[in-house]
Amino acid sequence: MRGRMPRLCPSLRGYRWRWLGRDALAGATVWAVLVPEALAYATIAGVSPVVGLYAAPAALILYAVFGTSRHLVVGPMAATAALSAAVVGDAAGGSAAHFAALTAALAVTVGIAALLAGLLRLGFLANFISEPVLKGFIVGLALTIIAGQLPKLFGVEGGGSGDFFEKIRALIGDLGATSGLTVLVGAGSLLLILALKRIAPVVPGSLVAVALGIAVAATFDLENHGVDVVGDIRTGLPSFGFPDVSLADLGGLAAGSVGVLLVAFAEGLGAAKNYAVRGRYEVDANRELIGLGAAGLGAGLSSGMVVNGSLSKTAVNWSAGARSQLSGVFVAPLVVITLLFLTSLFEKLPEAVLAGVVIAAVVELVDLASLAALHRVFTRRLGQDYGVAARPDFLAAVAAMLGVLVFDTLPGLFLGIGASLLLLLYRSSRPVVSELGQLPGDGHFAALDRHRDGHRIPGVVVLRVEGGMYFANAERIRATVRQAAGREGTTAVVIDAETVPFIDVSAVRMLDQLAGELEDRGVRLLLARDVGQVREVLRTADAGAELRHIHPTVREAVEAARTGT
């Protein structure tokens, strides 16, 4: 922040009044999508459907004031709703009112954490969730959400808690009590939404399904024919203020808030960046944290739930022609009007329709094709170099997905992050060390396993370390150089350091000791083509004279080795 308060409403800079009509139309379009999805996502979070609507108005307006994306739409989302249910479920004592208060309190704590992270310029934290980890996490989360909604679709009791496999097992056990009418209503709604997405994507399929579901339920009195409906929904605005929770409750939510924030920020920032590229403008990660934090605070203080940026609703916003965050500002009063005058309409909404809305929203997140694409990132050479870790992105994604399915949402997230970092460390501890040969014609040096026409220099082995040299891989590099120096007739080993981005003191000490050991055996150790960091560390770490004398090219290093200069 450089000591200054952030400028407000950055997305409105350079606004032109002729854009007002487009923003208003986009706002109405987003409202048609947001209302049914907010109701549905609130059920995922384990609270009354109306809580999803409570969260939206303040979040939309506050993000418009502080956020930097012109198109991002914030609101309740499936991933953070499921995370909210998991975090609050661990802290709640069973009371529905206390559960709702804790849900709002979690939105506040996530908002405060996001504000602090933004002010401390911690936007880089999102980088610790790699795209494959997030992909695997969301696939696992989507499958878990679908498993939790299937009992409502079949009109059976099902398993309200437990992991994915426990939910499926409970569902199978209750299938004998399936309500045919409920299945007809729910499956019909789901198929309608999916069909409209394919043949008429501009039509808000969720709103159409909800409207038809309400009309059919009222016309045929489905509630008295065994079809469960949403029931009483409070009409009017939410109560404003800090949720009625204790300090002990807030402490219990603190740890979970970090995981929720990581997912909310990573998902929202990804959507914001995607449309910033299309719109040819920039988003600031730290300002996005502040925008998310303000939105979360507004949602929590309005008796709402956790919010974050939505890729699907942002896509709707973009397609409808939005030019700035005024579209989101237009959505806010429409949601308020819904709360004041329209909530009673949703009381007759069949729960099976709401389940269909949820499943339709998350089924596209079960992106198994992306996991298959990650698995295809593999070559025989990678398998030889890294073994089981040759597919790190695929393994990290699968770890996150299975972690969610087996251990729950937050453990799954951190399992994926941990697997990703562990694989990174494992691969960096096993750097590829290629032997180079001289190519005919231009005399350049290249890896012999990739250039069959290269030839070795008699008496000189040229090695290229493809990665940083540090304490975790120093011994492996030492062993490789020793092995090369032990070949019959070898008088020198040249290390091409062009692909060594960094080196630490442990690696410098290893090279020093190795140089002395090889010298005793009549073999010189020479370095070529260092980068700036390597040169500086070698100089300041008091490396030996031979190591400090870096040859500008491999060819010069080889020549020095052959002539003894």
Coordinates of C-alpha atoms in Angstrom, one line a residue:
M1 CA 0.0 0.0 0.0
R2 CA 3.1 2.2 0.3
G3 CA 1.6 4.1 3.2
R4 CA -1.5 5.3 1.4
M5 CA -5.2 4.3 1.6
P6 CA -6.3 2.5 -1.6
R7 CA -8.3 4.5 -4.1
L8 CA -11.9 3.6 -4.1
C9 CA -13.9 2.2 -7.1
P10 CA -11.0 1.5 -9.3
S11 CA -13.2 -0.3 -11.8
L12 CA -15.1 2.9 -12.5
R13 CA -12.1 4.9 -13.7
G14 CA -12.7 6.3 -17.1
Y15 CA -16.4 5.3 -17.0
R16 CA -18.5 6.5 -19.9
W17 CA -22.2 7.1 -19.3
R18 CA -23.2 5.4 -22.5
W19 CA -22.2 2.1 -20.8
L20 CA -24.9 2.5 -18.2
G21 CA -27.6 0.6 -20.1
R22 CA -25.2 -2.3 -20.7
D23 CA -24.3 -2.5 -17.0
A24 CA -28.0 -2.3 -16.0
L25 CA -28.9 -5.2 -18.4
A26 CA -26.0 -7.2 -17.3
G27 CA -27.0 -6.7 -13.6
A28 CA -30.5 -7.9 -14.3
T29 CA -29.1 -11.0 -16.1
V30 CA -26.8 -11.8 -13.2
W31 CA -29.6 -11.3 -10.7
A32 CA -31.6 -14.0 -12.6
V33 CA -28.7 -16.4 -12.1
L34 CA -27.6 -15.3 -8.6
V35 CA -31.0 -15.7 -6.8
P36 CA -31.6 -19.4 -7.4
E37 CA -27.9 -20.2 -7.0
A38 CA -27.6 -18.3 -3.7
L39 CA -30.6 -20.2 -2.3
A40 CA -29.0 -23.4 -3.4
Y41 CA -25.5 -22.7 -2.1
A42 CA -26.9 -21.7 1.3
T43 CA -28.3 -25.2 1.6
I44 CA -24.8 -26.6 0.9
A45 CA -23.6 -24.4 3.8
G46 CA -26.2 -26.0 6.0
V47 CA -28.3 -22.8 6.6
S48 CA -31.6 -21.5 5.5
P49 CA -31.7 -20.7 1.7
V50 CA -32.4 -17.0 2.5
V51 CA -29.0 -16.7 4.0
G52 CA -27.5 -16.9 0.6
L53 CA -29.5 -13.8 -0.4
Y54 CA -28.6 -12.0 2.8
A55 CA -24.9 -12.3 1.8
A56 CA -25.2 -10.8 -1.7
P57 CA -26.1 -7.0 -1.5
A58 CA -23.4 -5.8 0.8
A59 CA -20.8 -8.1 -0.7
L60 CA -21.6 -6.8 -4.3
I61 CA -21.5 -3.1 -3.3
L62 CA -18.3 -3.4 -1.1
Y63 CA -16.4 -5.4 -3.7
A64 CA -17.4 -2.7 -6.3
V65 CA -15.8 -0.1 -4.0
F66 CA -12.6 -1.9 -3.2
G67 CA -12.0 -4.5 -5.9
T68 CA -10.0 -4.0 -9.1
S69 CA -11.9 -6.3 -11.5
R70 CA -14.5 -4.7 -13.8
H71 CA -16.4 -7.9 -14.3
L72 CA -16.0 -10.2 -11.3
V73 CA -19.3 -11.1 -9.5
V74 CA -19.0 -12.0 -5.8
G75 CA -21.5 -14.0 -3.9
P76 CA -22.1 -17.4 -2.3
M77 CA -20.3 -20.2 -4.1
A78 CA -20.3 -24.0 -4.0
A79 CA -16.7 -24.6 -2.9
T80 CA -16.7 -22.1 -0.1
A81 CA -20.2 -23.0 1.0
A82 CA -19.1 -26.6 1.4
L83 CA -16.0 -25.5 3.3
S84 CA -18.2 -23.3 5.5
A85 CA -20.4 -26.2 6.4
A86 CA -17.3 -28.3 7.3
V87 CA -15.7 -25.6 9.4
V88 CA -18.9 -24.5 11.2
G89 CA -20.0 -28.1 11.7
D90 CA -16.9 -28.8 13.7
A91 CA -17.6 -25.8 16.0
A92 CA -21.4 -25.8 16.2
G93 CA -23.3 -27.5 19.0
G94 CA -26.3 -28.6 17.0
S95 CA -28.6 -25.6 17.3
A96 CA -29.8 -24.2 14.0
A97 CA -29.7 -20.6 15.2
H98 CA -26.1 -21.1 16.5
F99 CA -25.1 -22.7 13.3
A100 CA -26.4 -19.7 11.3
A101 CA -24.6 -17.3 13.7
L102 CA -21.4 -19.2 13.3
T103 CA -21.8 -19.2 9.5
A104 CA -22.1 -15.4 9.5
A105 CA -19.1 -15.2 12.0
L106 CA -17.0 -17.3 9.6
A107 CA -17.8 -14.8 6.8
V108 CA -16.5 -12.1 9.1
T109 CA -13.4 -13.9 10.2
V110 CA -12.5 -14.7 6.5
G111 CA -13.2 -11.1 5.6
I112 CA -10.9 -9.8 8.4
A113 CA -8.2 -12.3 7.4
A114 CA -8.5 -11.2 3.7
L115 CA -8.2 -7.5 4.7
L116 CA -5.1 -8.1 6.8
A117 CA -3.5 -10.2 4.1
G118 CA -4.2 -7.5 1.5
L119 CA -2.9 -4.7 3.7
L120 CA 0.2 -6.8 4.4
R121 CA 0.6 -7.5 0.6
L122 CA 0.3 -11.2 0.9
G123 CA -1.4 -11.7 -2.4
F124 CA 1.4 -14.1 -3.4
L125 CA -0.1 -16.7 -0.9
A126 CA -2.6 -17.8 -3.7
N127 CA 0.5 -19.1 -5.5
F128 CA 0.8 -21.9 -3.0
I129 CA -2.3 -23.5 -4.4
S130 CA -1.2 -24.6 -7.8
E131 CA -3.8 -24.9 -10.6
P132 CA -3.7 -28.7 -10.6
V133 CA -4.2 -28.8 -6.8
L134 CA -7.2 -26.4 -7.1
K135 CA -8.5 -28.5 -10.0
G136 CA -8.3 -31.8 -8.1
F137 CA -9.8 -30.1 -5.0
I138 CA -12.7 -28.7 -6.9
V139 CA -13.4 -32.0 -8.6
G140 CA -13.4 -33.8 -5.2
L141 CA -15.6 -31.1 -3.7
A142 CA -18.1 -31.2 -6.6
L143 CA -18.4 -34.9 -6.3
T144 CA -19.0 -34.6 -2.5
I145 CA -21.6 -31.8 -3.1
I146 CA -23.4 -33.9 -5.7
A147 CA -23.4 -36.9 -3.3
G148 CA -24.9 -34.7 -0.6
Q149 CA -27.7 -33.5 -2.9
L150 CA -28.7 -36.9 -4.4
P151 CA -30.9 -37.8 -1.4
K152 CA -33.0 -34.7 -2.0
L153 CA -33.3 -35.6 -5.7
F154 CA -34.5 -39.1 -4.7
G155 CA -36.7 -38.0 -1.8
V156 CA -34.9 -40.2 0.7
E157 CA -33.2 -39.5 4.0
G158 CA -29.6 -40.3 2.9
G159 CA -26.6 -39.5 5.0
G160 CA -26.3 -35.8 6.0
S161 CA -22.7 -36.1 7.2
G162 CA -19.6 -38.1 6.5
D163 CA -17.3 -38.3 3.5
F164 CA -18.2 -38.9 -0.1
F165 CA -18.2 -42.7 0.2
E166 CA -20.3 -42.6 3.4
K167 CA -22.9 -40.4 1.7
I168 CA -23.1 -42.8 -1.3
R169 CA -23.3 -45.8 1.0
A170 CA -26.2 -44.2 2.9
L171 CA -28.0 -43.2 -0.3
I172 CA -27.8 -46.8 -1.6
G173 CA -29.2 -48.1 1.6
D174 CA -32.2 -45.7 1.4
L175 CA -33.0 -46.2 -2.3
G176 CA -35.9 -48.5 -1.4
A177 CA -37.8 -45.5 0.0
T178 CA -37.4 -43.4 -3.2
S179 CA -40.3 -41.1 -4.1
G180 CA -41.0 -41.4 -7.8
L181 CA -42.7 -38.0 -7.9
T182 CA -39.7 -36.3 -6.2
V183 CA -37.4 -38.0 -8.7
L184 CA -39.6 -36.8 -11.6
V185 CA -39.6 -33.2 -10.3
G186 CA -35.9 -33.1 -9.5
A187 CA -34.5 -34.9 -12.5
G188 CA -36.8 -32.9 -14.8
S189 CA -35.4 -29.7 -13.3
L190 CA -31.9 -30.9 -13.7
L191 CA -32.4 -32.0 -17.3
L192 CA -34.1 -28.7 -18.1
I193 CA -31.2 -26.6 -16.8
L194 CA -28.6 -28.7 -18.6
A195 CA -30.6 -28.5 -21.8
L196 CA -31.0 -24.8 -21.6
K197 CA -27.3 -24.4 -21.0
R198 CA -26.6 -26.3 -24.2
I199 CA -29.3 -24.9 -26.6
A200 CA -30.0 -21.4 -25.1
P201 CA -27.1 -20.4 -22.9
V202 CA -28.3 -16.8 -22.6
V203 CA -31.5 -18.0 -20.8
P204 CA -31.1 -18.3 -17.0
G205 CA -31.9 -22.0 -16.8
S206 CA -31.8 -22.1 -13.0
L207 CA -34.4 -19.3 -12.7
V208 CA -36.6 -21.0 -15.3
A209 CA -36.4 -24.3 -13.4
V210 CA -37.1 -22.6 -10.1
A211 CA -40.1 -20.7 -11.5
L212 CA -41.5 -23.8 -13.1
G213 CA -40.9 -25.9 -10.0
I214 CA -42.8 -23.4 -7.8
A215 CA -45.7 -23.2 -10.4
V216 CA -46.0 -27.0 -10.6
A217 CA -45.8 -27.4 -6.8
A218 CA -48.5 -24.9 -6.3
T219 CA -50.8 -26.2 -9.1
F220 CA -50.6 -29.8 -8.2
D221 CA -50.1 -29.4 -4.4
L222 CA -47.0 -31.5 -4.5
E223 CA -46.3 -30.9 -0.8
N224 CA -49.3 -33.1 0.1
H225 CA -48.1 -35.8 -2.3
G226 CA -44.9 -36.5 -0.5
V227 CA -42.6 -33.9 -2.2
D228 CA -40.6 -31.9 0.3
V229 CA -40.6 -28.1 -0.2
V230 CA -38.3 -25.4 1.2
G231 CA -40.9 -24.2 3.6
D232 CA -41.1 -20.9 5.5
I233 CA -38.6 -18.3 4.4
R234 CA -38.3 -15.1 6.4
T235 CA -39.4 -12.1 4.4
G236 CA -37.6 -8.8 4.9
L237 CA -34.1 -7.5 5.3
P238 CA -31.6 -9.4 7.5
S239 CA -30.5 -8.2 10.9
F240 CA -27.3 -6.2 10.8
G241 CA -24.4 -6.3 13.3
F242 CA -21.8 -8.7 14.6
P243 CA -23.1 -12.3 14.9
D244 CA -24.1 -13.5 18.3
V245 CA -21.1 -15.7 19.0
S246 CA -18.5 -15.9 21.8
L247 CA -14.8 -15.3 21.6
A248 CA -14.3 -19.0 22.0
D249 CA -16.4 -19.6 19.0
L250 CA -14.3 -17.2 17.0
G251 CA -11.2 -18.9 18.1
G252 CA -12.6 -22.2 16.9
L253 CA -13.2 -20.7 13.5
A254 CA -9.8 -19.0 13.1
A255 CA -7.9 -22.0 11.7
G256 CA -10.6 -22.9 9.3
S257 CA -10.8 -19.3 8.1
V258 CA -7.3 -19.6 6.6
G259 CA -8.3 -22.6 4.4
V260 CA -11.5 -21.0 3.3
L261 CA -9.7 -17.8 2.4
L262 CA -7.1 -19.6 0.4
V263 CA -9.8 -21.3 -1.7
A264 CA -12.0 -18.2 -2.0
F265 CA -9.1 -16.1 -3.0
A266 CA -7.6 -18.5 -5.5
E267 CA -10.9 -19.2 -7.2
G268 CA -11.9 -15.5 -7.3
L269 CA -8.5 -14.3 -8.5
G270 CA -8.5 -16.9 -11.3
A271 CA -11.8 -15.6 -12.5
A272 CA -10.8 -12.0 -12.2
K273 CA -7.5 -12.5 -14.1
N274 CA -9.3 -14.5 -16.8
Y275 CA -11.6 -11.6 -17.7
A276 CA -9.0 -9.0 -17.1
V277 CA -7.0 -10.5 -20.0
R278 CA -10.1 -10.5 -22.2
G279 CA -10.9 -6.9 -21.2
R280 CA -7.2 -5.8 -21.5
Y281 CA -6.8 -4.4 -18.1
E282 CA -4.9 -5.3 -14.9
V283 CA -6.1 -6.7 -11.6
D284 CA -4.0 -6.3 -8.4
A285 CA -3.8 -9.4 -6.2
N286 CA -3.4 -7.4 -3.0
R287 CA -6.3 -5.1 -3.8
E288 CA -8.4 -8.2 -4.7
L289 CA -7.7 -9.5 -1.2
I290 CA -9.0 -6.2 0.2
G291 CA -12.1 -6.3 -2.0
L292 CA -12.7 -9.9 -1.0
G293 CA -12.2 -8.9 2.7
A294 CA -14.7 -6.0 2.5
A295 CA -17.2 -8.2 0.7
G296 CA -16.9 -10.9 3.3
L297 CA -17.3 -8.5 6.2
G298 CA -20.4 -7.0 4.5
A299 CA -21.8 -10.5 4.0
G300 CA -21.1 -11.6 7.6
L301 CA -22.4 -8.4 9.2
S302 CA -25.6 -8.9 7.2
S303 CA -26.3 -12.3 8.7
G304 CA -25.0 -13.9 5.5
M305 CA -22.3 -16.5 4.6
V306 CA -18.9 -16.7 3.0
V307 CA -18.6 -15.1 -0.4
N308 CA -16.0 -15.1 -3.2
G309 CA -15.6 -14.4 -6.8
S310 CA -17.7 -16.6 -9.1
L311 CA -16.4 -17.8 -12.5
S312 CA -19.8 -18.8 -13.7
K313 CA -21.6 -15.6 -12.8
T314 CA -18.7 -13.5 -14.0
A315 CA -19.0 -15.3 -17.3
V316 CA -22.7 -14.4 -17.4
N317 CA -21.8 -10.8 -16.5
W318 CA -19.3 -10.6 -19.3
S319 CA -21.6 -12.2 -21.9
A320 CA -24.3 -9.8 -21.0
G321 CA -22.1 -6.8 -21.9
A322 CA -21.0 -5.5 -18.5
R323 CA -18.4 -2.8 -18.6
S324 CA -17.8 -2.1 -14.9
Q325 CA -18.7 -3.0 -11.4
L326 CA -21.9 -0.9 -11.8
S327 CA -23.5 -4.2 -13.0
G328 CA -22.9 -5.7 -9.6
V329 CA -24.2 -2.5 -8.0
F330 CA -27.4 -2.9 -10.0
V331 CA -27.8 -6.5 -8.8
A332 CA -27.7 -5.5 -5.1
P333 CA -31.1 -3.6 -5.1
L334 CA -32.7 -6.3 -7.1
V335 CA -31.7 -8.8 -4.4
V336 CA -33.1 -6.4 -1.8
I337 CA -36.4 -6.3 -3.7
T338 CA -36.4 -10.1 -3.8
L339 CA -35.9 -10.2 0.0
L340 CA -38.7 -7.7 0.7
F341 CA -41.3 -8.9 -1.7
L342 CA -40.5 -12.2 -3.4
T343 CA -39.2 -14.7 -0.8
S344 CA -42.7 -16.0 -0.1
L345 CA -42.7 -17.3 -3.6
F346 CA -39.8 -19.6 -2.9
E347 CA -41.6 -21.3 0.1
K348 CA -43.3 -23.7 -2.3
L349 CA -40.1 -24.5 -4.1
P350 CA -39.5 -28.3 -4.1
E351 CA -36.2 -29.2 -2.5
A352 CA -35.6 -31.6 -5.4
V353 CA -35.6 -28.6 -7.7
L354 CA -33.1 -26.8 -5.5
A355 CA -30.9 -30.0 -5.5
G356 CA -31.2 -30.0 -9.3
V357 CA -29.9 -26.4 -9.4
V358 CA -27.0 -27.3 -7.2
I359 CA -26.1 -30.4 -9.2
A360 CA -26.3 -28.5 -12.5
A361 CA -24.1 -25.8 -11.1
V362 CA -21.3 -28.1 -9.9
V363 CA -21.5 -31.0 -12.4
E364 CA -19.4 -29.0 -14.9
L365 CA -16.7 -28.7 -12.2
V366 CA -16.2 -32.5 -12.4
D367 CA -13.6 -31.9 -15.0
L368 CA -12.1 -35.4 -15.4
A369 CA -10.8 -34.4 -18.8
S370 CA -8.4 -32.0 -17.2
L371 CA -7.1 -34.7 -14.9
A372 CA -6.5 -36.9 -17.9
A373 CA -4.6 -34.1 -19.6
L374 CA -2.4 -33.8 -16.5
H375 CA -1.7 -37.5 -16.7
R376 CA -0.6 -37.2 -20.3
V377 CA 2.2 -34.8 -19.4
F378 CA 4.8 -37.5 -19.3
T379 CA 7.8 -38.7 -21.3
R380 CA 10.1 -41.7 -21.0
R381 CA 12.9 -39.4 -20.1
L382 CA 10.9 -37.8 -17.3
G383 CA 10.1 -41.3 -16.0
Q384 CA 13.8 -42.2 -16.0
D385 CA 14.8 -39.0 -14.2
Y386 CA 12.1 -38.7 -11.6
G387 CA 10.4 -42.1 -11.3
V388 CA 7.1 -42.0 -9.5
A389 CA 7.3 -38.2 -9.3
A390 CA 7.4 -37.8 -13.1
R391 CA 3.8 -36.6 -13.1
P392 CA 3.8 -34.2 -10.2
D393 CA 0.8 -32.1 -11.3
F394 CA -1.4 -35.1 -11.8
L395 CA -0.3 -36.7 -8.5
A396 CA -1.0 -33.4 -6.6
A397 CA -4.4 -33.1 -8.2
V398 CA -5.4 -36.7 -7.4
A399 CA -4.1 -36.2 -3.8
A400 CA -6.3 -33.2 -3.3
M401 CA -9.3 -34.9 -4.9
L402 CA -9.0 -38.1 -2.9
G403 CA -8.2 -36.1 0.3
V404 CA -11.6 -34.3 -0.1
L405 CA -13.4 -37.5 -0.9
V406 CA -11.9 -39.5 2.0
F407 CA -10.9 -37.0 4.7
D408 CA -13.2 -33.9 4.1
T409 CA -12.7 -30.6 2.5
L410 CA -10.1 -28.7 4.4
P411 CA -7.9 -31.8 5.0
G412 CA -8.2 -32.5 1.3
L413 CA -7.0 -29.0 0.4
F414 CA -4.0 -29.1 2.7
L415 CA -3.2 -32.6 1.6
G416 CA -3.1 -31.4 -2.0
I417 CA -0.9 -28.4 -1.1
G418 CA 1.4 -30.6 0.9
A419 CA 1.7 -33.2 -1.9
S420 CA 2.5 -30.5 -4.4
L421 CA 5.2 -29.0 -2.2
L422 CA 6.6 -32.4 -1.4
L423 CA 6.8 -33.4 -5.0
L424 CA 8.5 -30.1 -5.8
L425 CA 11.1 -30.7 -3.1
Y426 CA 11.6 -34.3 -4.3
R427 CA 12.2 -33.2 -7.9
S428 CA 14.5 -30.4 -6.9
S429 CA 16.5 -32.8 -4.8
R430 CA 17.0 -35.0 -7.9
P431 CA 18.1 -32.5 -10.6
V432 CA 18.7 -33.8 -14.1
V433 CA 22.5 -33.8 -14.8
S434 CA 23.0 -34.2 -18.5
E435 CA 26.3 -35.0 -20.2
L436 CA 27.1 -32.6 -23.1
G437 CA 28.9 -33.3 -26.3
Q438 CA 30.1 -31.0 -29.0
L439 CA 28.0 -30.7 -32.2
P440 CA 29.6 -30.8 -35.6
G441 CA 29.7 -27.6 -37.6
D442 CA 29.0 -24.8 -35.1
G443 CA 30.8 -26.5 -32.2
H444 CA 28.1 -25.8 -29.7
F445 CA 27.6 -28.2 -26.8
A446 CA 24.3 -30.0 -26.3
A447 CA 22.9 -33.0 -24.4
L448 CA 24.2 -36.2 -25.9
D449 CA 20.9 -38.1 -25.2
R450 CA 19.0 -35.6 -27.3
H451 CA 21.6 -35.0 -30.0
R452 CA 23.0 -38.2 -31.4
D453 CA 25.5 -36.4 -33.6
G454 CA 27.3 -34.8 -30.6
H455 CA 30.7 -36.2 -29.6
R456 CA 32.6 -36.3 -26.3
I457 CA 35.9 -34.4 -25.9
P458 CA 38.7 -36.8 -25.1
G459 CA 39.7 -36.6 -21.4
V460 CA 37.0 -34.0 -20.6
V461 CA 33.5 -34.7 -19.3
V462 CA 31.0 -31.8 -19.7
L463 CA 28.0 -31.9 -17.4
R464 CA 25.0 -29.6 -17.2
V465 CA 23.0 -29.4 -13.9
E466 CA 19.4 -28.5 -14.8
G467 CA 18.2 -26.9 -11.6
G468 CA 19.4 -25.0 -8.5
M469 CA 22.2 -26.4 -6.4
Y470 CA 21.4 -26.4 -2.7
F471 CA 21.7 -28.5 0.4
A472 CA 19.0 -31.0 -0.6
N473 CA 20.7 -32.1 -3.8
A474 CA 24.4 -31.3 -3.1
E475 CA 25.2 -35.0 -2.4
R476 CA 23.4 -36.3 -5.5
I477 CA 25.4 -33.8 -7.7
R478 CA 28.6 -34.8 -5.9
A479 CA 28.0 -38.5 -6.6
T480 CA 27.2 -37.8 -10.3
V481 CA 30.4 -35.7 -10.8
R482 CA 32.5 -38.3 -8.9
Q483 CA 31.2 -41.0 -11.2
A484 CA 32.0 -39.0 -14.3
A485 CA 35.5 -38.1 -13.0
G486 CA 36.2 -41.8 -12.4
R487 CA 36.0 -42.7 -16.1
E488 CA 39.3 -44.0 -17.5
G489 CA 41.4 -41.2 -19.0
T490 CA 39.4 -38.3 -17.6
T491 CA 41.5 -35.3 -16.7
A492 CA 38.8 -32.7 -16.2
V493 CA 35.1 -32.2 -15.5
V494 CA 33.4 -29.1 -16.7
I495 CA 30.1 -28.1 -15.1
D496 CA 27.9 -25.9 -17.4
A497 CA 26.1 -23.7 -14.9
E498 CA 23.9 -21.8 -17.4
T499 CA 20.8 -23.7 -16.2
V500 CA 21.6 -23.3 -12.5
P501 CA 19.5 -20.4 -11.3
F502 CA 20.8 -20.4 -7.7
I503 CA 23.3 -22.0 -5.4
D504 CA 23.6 -22.0 -1.6
V505 CA 26.5 -22.2 0.8
S506 CA 26.1 -26.0 1.3
A507 CA 26.5 -26.5 -2.4
V508 CA 29.5 -24.2 -2.6
R509 CA 31.2 -26.1 0.2
M510 CA 30.5 -29.4 -1.6
L511 CA 32.0 -28.1 -4.8
D512 CA 35.1 -26.8 -2.9
Q513 CA 35.6 -30.2 -1.2
L514 CA 35.0 -32.0 -4.5
A515 CA 37.4 -29.9 -6.4
G516 CA 40.1 -30.7 -3.8
E517 CA 39.3 -34.4 -3.8
L518 CA 39.4 -34.6 -7.6
E519 CA 42.6 -32.6 -7.7
D520 CA 44.3 -35.2 -5.6
R521 CA 43.2 -37.7 -8.3
G522 CA 44.6 -35.5 -11.1
V523 CA 41.2 -34.3 -12.3
R524 CA 40.3 -30.6 -12.5
L525 CA 36.9 -29.2 -11.8
L526 CA 35.9 -26.2 -13.8
L527 CA 32.7 -24.0 -14.0
A528 CA 31.3 -22.3 -17.1
R529 CA 28.5 -19.9 -17.9
D530 CA 27.3 -19.0 -14.4
V531 CA 24.3 -16.6 -13.8
G532 CA 24.5 -13.6 -11.6
Q533 CA 23.3 -15.2 -8.3
V534 CA 25.7 -18.1 -8.7
R535 CA 28.7 -15.8 -9.3
E536 CA 27.8 -13.6 -6.3
V537 CA 27.4 -16.5 -3.9
L538 CA 30.6 -18.2 -5.1
R539 CA 32.5 -14.9 -4.5
T540 CA 31.0 -14.1 -1.1
A541 CA 31.1 -17.6 0.2
D542 CA 34.9 -17.7 -0.3
A543 CA 34.9 -20.5 -2.9
G544 CA 38.3 -21.7 -4.1
A545 CA 40.2 -19.9 -6.8
E546 CA 39.3 -22.5 -9.4
L547 CA 35.6 -22.2 -8.7
R548 CA 35.7 -18.4 -8.6
H549 CA 37.3 -18.4 -12.1
I550 CA 34.2 -18.9 -14.2
H551 CA 34.7 -19.5 -17.9
P552 CA 32.3 -17.5 -20.1
T553 CA 31.6 -20.4 -22.4
V554 CA 31.7 -24.2 -22.3
R555 CA 34.1 -24.2 -25.2
E556 CA 36.6 -21.9 -23.4
A557 CA 36.3 -24.1 -20.2
V558 CA 37.0 -27.2 -22.3
E559 CA 40.0 -25.5 -24.0
A560 CA 41.4 -24.5 -20.6
A561 CA 41.0 -28.1 -19.4
R562 CA 42.8 -29.5 -22.4
T563 CA 45.7 -26.9 -22.2
G564 CA 46.0 -26.9 -18.5
T565 CA 45.5 -23.1 -18.3

